[in-house]
């Protein structure tokens, strides 16, 4: 599982305060701890006014790179910010994200085409979030046409089928799971990703819903997730599910993760 550490996000009150106060130590500790917990990417999302977003992104990225070599996931709804922030990174990372909305793909894909950068692509377009799996797969087909045009290999894409709140879903997560399976069927080397915590908004005891969602999604092909790697129970479930799926020969990763304290001992 490719873990995208979600903790450096200005939408989180404690992080918003750290950004406002220019608390470098706080941001560095979040980066360092997530890297040590097994994150493959450190997501960096400023969530500030657009007038200062790019300079804030540079400040955050510089702080992260001061304490870890873990690649950056540049996170912004503004494709121009994503494209420009690539210049601040010491090594290829992950763009979070593009979609078929407006010209987002046309801004980002040409820049990453000749590099080793990877990219999250959301299955939405100018009409918003499709309500059916069939419509989401139509958006997926359009994204893959763009990827082909720019000669971007499917293995460099992380497809987000758009996880919505469980409490407003008519069929639970069945639509999302169907989309995941079909995406992986069409392109076995592509990645499937998503924000695990999105599913549990407005529900009590959210951790149980998040963890159940992640296990079911991994069974449907999810191999990339935007989560908090400091949640040891969640990390334990990931290691265990990988072993149960046969992706961990002789359970060596599971055993190694336990010995390193990435998720245990769990009481």
C-alpha positions as a printed NumPy array, in Angstrom:
array([[  0.   ,   0.   ,   0.   ],
       [  1.251,   3.451,  -0.962],
       [  0.665,   5.688,   2.052],
       [  0.15 ,   9.402,   1.418],
       [  0.514,  11.16 ,   4.776],
       [ -2.341,  13.641,   5.188],
       [ -1.359,  15.6  ,   8.311],
       [  0.192,  18.745,   6.782],
       [ -3.042,  20.352,   5.676],
       [ -4.107,  23.893,   6.5  ],
       [ -7.712,  22.715,   6.772],
       [ -6.715,  21.055,  10.067],
       [ -7.034,  23.714,  12.812],
       [ -3.708,  22.932,  14.492],
       [ -1.899,  23.133,  11.157],
       [ -3.71 ,  26.347,  10.217],
       [ -2.467,  27.863,  13.471],
       [  1.077,  26.663,  12.811],
       [  0.995,  28.24 ,   9.348],
       [ -0.342,  31.521,  10.716],
       [  2.278,  31.545,  13.492],
       [  5.096,  30.376,  11.193],
       [  5.732,  27.514,  13.607],
       [  8.487,  25.7  ,  11.75 ],
       [  9.109,  23.112,  14.464],
       [  5.468,  21.962,  14.403],
       [  5.469,  21.423,  10.626],
       [  8.841,  19.68 ,  10.675],
       [  7.701,  17.277,  13.385],
       [  4.591,  16.367,  11.385],
       [  6.734,  15.647,   8.348],
       [  9.352,  13.651,  10.238],
       [  6.852,  11.559,  12.203],
       [  4.809,  10.66 ,   9.121],
       [  7.909,   9.654,   7.209],
       [  9.09 ,   7.464,  10.073],
       [  5.627,   5.878,  10.273],
       [  5.89 ,   4.613,   6.706],
       [  4.47 ,   7.348,   4.465],
       [  5.604,   7.042,   0.847],
       [  4.616,  10.668,   0.225],
       [  4.1  ,  13.658,   2.512],
       [  1.016,  15.539,   1.361],
       [  1.396,  19.324,   1.594],
       [ -1.8  ,  21.377,   1.395],
       [ -1.703,  25.046,   2.413],
       [ -5.478,  25.745,   2.448],
       [ -4.881,  29.491,   2.642],
       [ -6.065,  32.473,   0.632],
       [ -5.182,  32.117,  -3.041],
       [ -3.083,  35.29 ,  -2.919],
       [ -0.552,  33.648,  -0.593],
       [ -1.043,  29.972,  -1.434],
       [  2.034,  29.503,  -3.621],
       [  4.436,  31.221,  -1.209],
       [  2.918,  29.247,   1.673],
       [  3.358,  26.019,  -0.275],
       [  7.027,  26.837,  -0.83 ],
       [  7.516,  27.536,   2.891],
       [  5.869,  24.232,   3.827],
       [  7.714,  22.2  ,   1.193],
       [ 11.056,  23.65 ,   2.258],
       [ 10.363,  22.71 ,   5.882],
       [  9.394,  19.158,   4.96 ],
       [ 12.505,  18.74 ,   2.826],
       [ 14.664,  19.993,   5.689],
       [ 13.837,  16.904,   7.744],
       [ 13.004,  14.087,   5.33 ],
       [ 13.783,  12.77 ,   1.858],
       [ 10.26 ,  11.373,   1.518],
       [  8.759,  12.754,  -1.718],
       [  6.181,  15.531,  -1.597],
       [  2.548,  15.236,  -2.656],
       [  1.621,  18.735,  -3.854],
       [ -1.999,  19.238,  -2.828],
       [ -4.072,  22.109,  -4.192],
       [ -7.393,  22.54 ,  -6.024],
       [ -5.573,  25.086,  -8.203],
       [ -3.743,  23.29 , -11.015],
       [ -1.521,  26.311, -11.608],
       [ -0.304,  26.162,  -8.01 ],
       [  0.433,  22.449,  -8.42 ],
       [  2.349,  23.09 , -11.631],
       [  4.44 ,  25.9  , -10.151],
       [  5.098,  24.138,  -6.834],
       [  6.818,  21.285,  -8.668],
       [  9.793,  23.627,  -9.   ],
       [ 10.197,  23.737,  -5.205],
       [ 10.671,  19.982,  -4.842],
       [ 14.059,  18.289,  -4.716],
       [ 12.83 ,  15.079,  -6.3  ],
       [  9.807,  13.771,  -8.235],
       [  6.697,  13.335,  -6.124],
       [  2.944,  13.259,  -6.565],
       [  0.554,  15.926,  -7.857],
       [ -2.721,  15.984,  -5.915],
       [ -4.653,  16.454,  -8.124],
       [ -6.113,  16.867, -11.613],
       [ -9.496,  16.022, -13.088],
       [-11.482,  16.647, -16.252],
       [-12.634,  19.974, -14.817],
       [-11.602,  22.955, -16.926],
       [ -8.02 ,  22.801, -18.155],
       [ -6.458,  21.14 , -15.096],
       [ -5.072,  18.141, -16.964],
       [ -3.809,  20.264, -19.832],
       [ -1.869,  22.403, -17.346],
       [ -0.3  ,  19.585, -15.35 ],
       [  0.159,  16.622, -17.712],
       [  2.59 ,  18.382, -20.087],
       [  4.817,  19.354, -17.155],
       [  5.012,  15.874, -15.643],
       [  5.073,  14.019, -18.974],
       [  8.851,  14.15 , -19.343],
       [  9.571,  13.492, -15.68 ],
       [  9.079,  10.771, -13.083],
       [  6.303,  12.635, -11.285],
       [  3.096,  10.758, -10.518],
       [ -0.398,  12.23 , -10.391],
       [ -3.745,  11.713,  -8.674],
       [ -6.695,  12.052, -11.047],
       [-10.229,  12.564,  -9.741],
       [-13.165,  11.072, -11.637],
       [-15.102,  14.319, -12.008],
       [-15.566,  16.868, -14.78 ],
       [-17.278,  20.185, -15.431],
       [-20.646,  18.659, -14.488],
       [-19.393,  17.843, -10.979],
       [-19.203,  14.434,  -9.315],
       [-20.969,  11.792, -11.438],
       [-23.666,  10.001,  -9.474],
       [-23.299,   6.645, -11.216],
       [-20.408,   4.299, -11.661],
       [-20.979,   4.283, -15.406],
       [-20.54 ,   8.057, -15.621],
       [-17.407,   7.967, -13.478],
       [-15.92 ,   5.369, -15.793],
       [-16.683,   7.657, -18.745],
       [-14.621,  10.362, -17.033],
       [-11.921,   7.753, -16.405],
       [-11.843,   6.907, -20.109],
       [-11.393,  10.598, -20.958],
       [ -8.528,  10.9  , -18.453],
       [ -6.788,   7.886, -19.957],
       [ -7.107,   9.362, -23.445],
       [ -5.308,  12.448, -22.145],
       [ -2.64 ,  10.281, -20.504],
       [ -2.1  ,   8.447, -23.77 ],
       [ -1.826,  11.723, -25.675],
       [  0.911,  12.914, -23.309],
       [  2.577,   9.487, -23.198],
       [  2.071,   9.115, -19.443],
       [  2.194,   5.473, -18.394],
       [ -0.817,   4.244, -16.381],
       [  1.512,   3.153, -13.567],
       [  2.176,   6.856, -12.829],
       [ -1.499,   7.621, -12.209],
       [ -3.483,   7.273,  -8.979],
       [ -7.195,   7.214,  -9.779],
       [ -9.52 ,   8.601,  -7.118],
       [-13.076,   7.303,  -7.699],
       [-14.368,  10.012,  -5.329],
       [-15.374,   8.699,  -1.954],
       [-18.415,  10.503,  -0.569],
       [-20.103,  10.484,   2.829],
       [-21.543,   7.101,   3.736],
       [-24.486,   8.704,   5.533],
       [-25.776,  10.219,   2.261],
       [-24.991,   7.257,  -0.019],
       [-27.913,   5.185,  -1.289],
       [-25.892,   1.997,  -1.817],
       [-23.107,   2.276,   0.724],
       [-19.79 ,   2.085,  -1.091],
       [-20.885,  -0.39 ,  -3.753],
       [-20.608,   2.145,  -6.582],
       [-17.098,   3.143,  -5.534],
       [-15.991,  -0.495,  -5.206],
       [-17.378,  -1.332,  -8.662],
       [-15.457,   1.581, -10.16 ],
       [-12.257,   0.493,  -8.416],
       [-12.552,  -3.045,  -9.756],
       [-13.201,  -1.889, -13.304],
       [-10.34 ,   0.627, -13.261],
       [ -7.925,  -2.117, -12.168],
       [ -9.39 ,  -4.576, -14.693],
       [ -8.762,  -2.169, -17.556],
       [ -5.31 ,  -1.053, -16.384],
       [ -3.731,  -3.554, -13.96 ],
       [ -0.66 ,  -1.357, -13.338],
       [ -2.632,   1.784, -12.48 ],
       [ -3.028,   2.858,  -8.841],
       [ -6.359,   3.4  ,  -7.101],
       [ -6.4  ,   5.931,  -4.275],
       [ -8.706,   7.986,  -2.075],
       [ -9.115,   9.774,   1.219],
       [-10.177,   7.115,   3.709],
       [-11.638,   9.644,   6.155],
       [-14.062,  11.111,   3.601],
       [-16.399,   8.156,   4.025],
       [-17.205,   8.821,   7.688],
       [-18.102,  12.521,   7.786],
       [-21.044,  13.232,  10.136],
       [-20.922,   9.753,  11.68 ],
       [-20.013,   8.802,  15.258],
       [-16.962,   6.625,  16.036],
       [-15.515,   7.494,  12.641],
       [-12.425,   5.325,  13.007],
       [-14.452,   2.118,  12.668],
       [-16.041,   3.262,   9.411],
       [-12.698,   4.449,   8.035],
       [-10.978,   1.184,   8.859],
       [-13.767,  -0.995,   7.438],
       [-13.806,   1.107,   4.282],
       [-10.07 ,   0.742,   3.804],
       [-10.135,  -3.046,   4.137],
       [-13.041,  -3.401,   1.685],
       [-11.405,  -0.991,  -0.754],
       [ -8.091,  -2.826,  -0.672],
       [-10.023,  -5.957,  -1.581],
       [-11.411,  -4.098,  -4.612],
       [ -7.994,  -2.911,  -5.788],
       [ -7.101,   0.203,  -3.79 ],
       [ -3.328,   0.276,  -3.398],
       [ -2.796,   3.95 ,  -2.513],
       [ -4.474,   5.893,   0.281],
       [ -4.462,   9.378,   1.771],
       [ -4.462,   8.658,   5.494],
       [ -2.848,   9.55 ,   8.796],
       [  0.053,   7.071,   9.116],
       [  0.33 ,   7.916,  12.817],
       [ -2.911,   5.981,  13.453],
       [ -1.373,   2.66 ,  14.413],
       [ -4.606,   0.662,  14.253],
       [ -5.145,   1.809,  10.668],
       [ -1.573,   0.924,   9.721],
       [ -1.938,  -2.473,  11.367],
       [ -5.033,  -3.194,   9.311],
       [ -3.193,  -2.223,   6.134],
       [ -0.283,  -4.567,   6.857],
       [ -2.653,  -7.372,   7.833],
       [ -4.843,  -6.924,   4.749],
       [ -1.809,  -6.941,   2.453],
       [ -0.723, -10.238,   4.011],
       [ -4.215, -11.744,   3.715],
       [ -4.375, -10.74 ,   0.043],
       [ -1.145, -12.618,  -0.654],
       [  0.893,  -9.479,  -1.27 ],
       [  3.304, -10.125,   1.604],
       [  5.446, -13.23 ,   1.122],
       [  5.608, -15.248,   4.333],
       [  4.126, -12.199,   6.137],
       [  7.58 , -10.641,   6.311],
       [  6.321,  -7.056,   5.904],
       [  3.667,  -7.626,   8.561],
       [  6.236,  -9.034,  10.969],
       [  8.745,  -6.304,  10.155],
       [  6.183,  -3.55 ,  10.667],
       [  5.33 ,  -4.968,  14.082],
       [  8.958,  -5.164,  15.13 ],
       [  9.532,  -1.564,  14.009],
       [  6.526,  -0.395,  16.009],
       [  4.673,   0.977,  12.981],
       [  1.41 ,  -0.42 ,  14.298],
       [  2.105,  -2.353,  17.437],
       [  1.948,  -3.583,  19.993],
       [ -1.785,  -3.088,  19.661],
       [ -3.884,  -3.687,  22.789]])
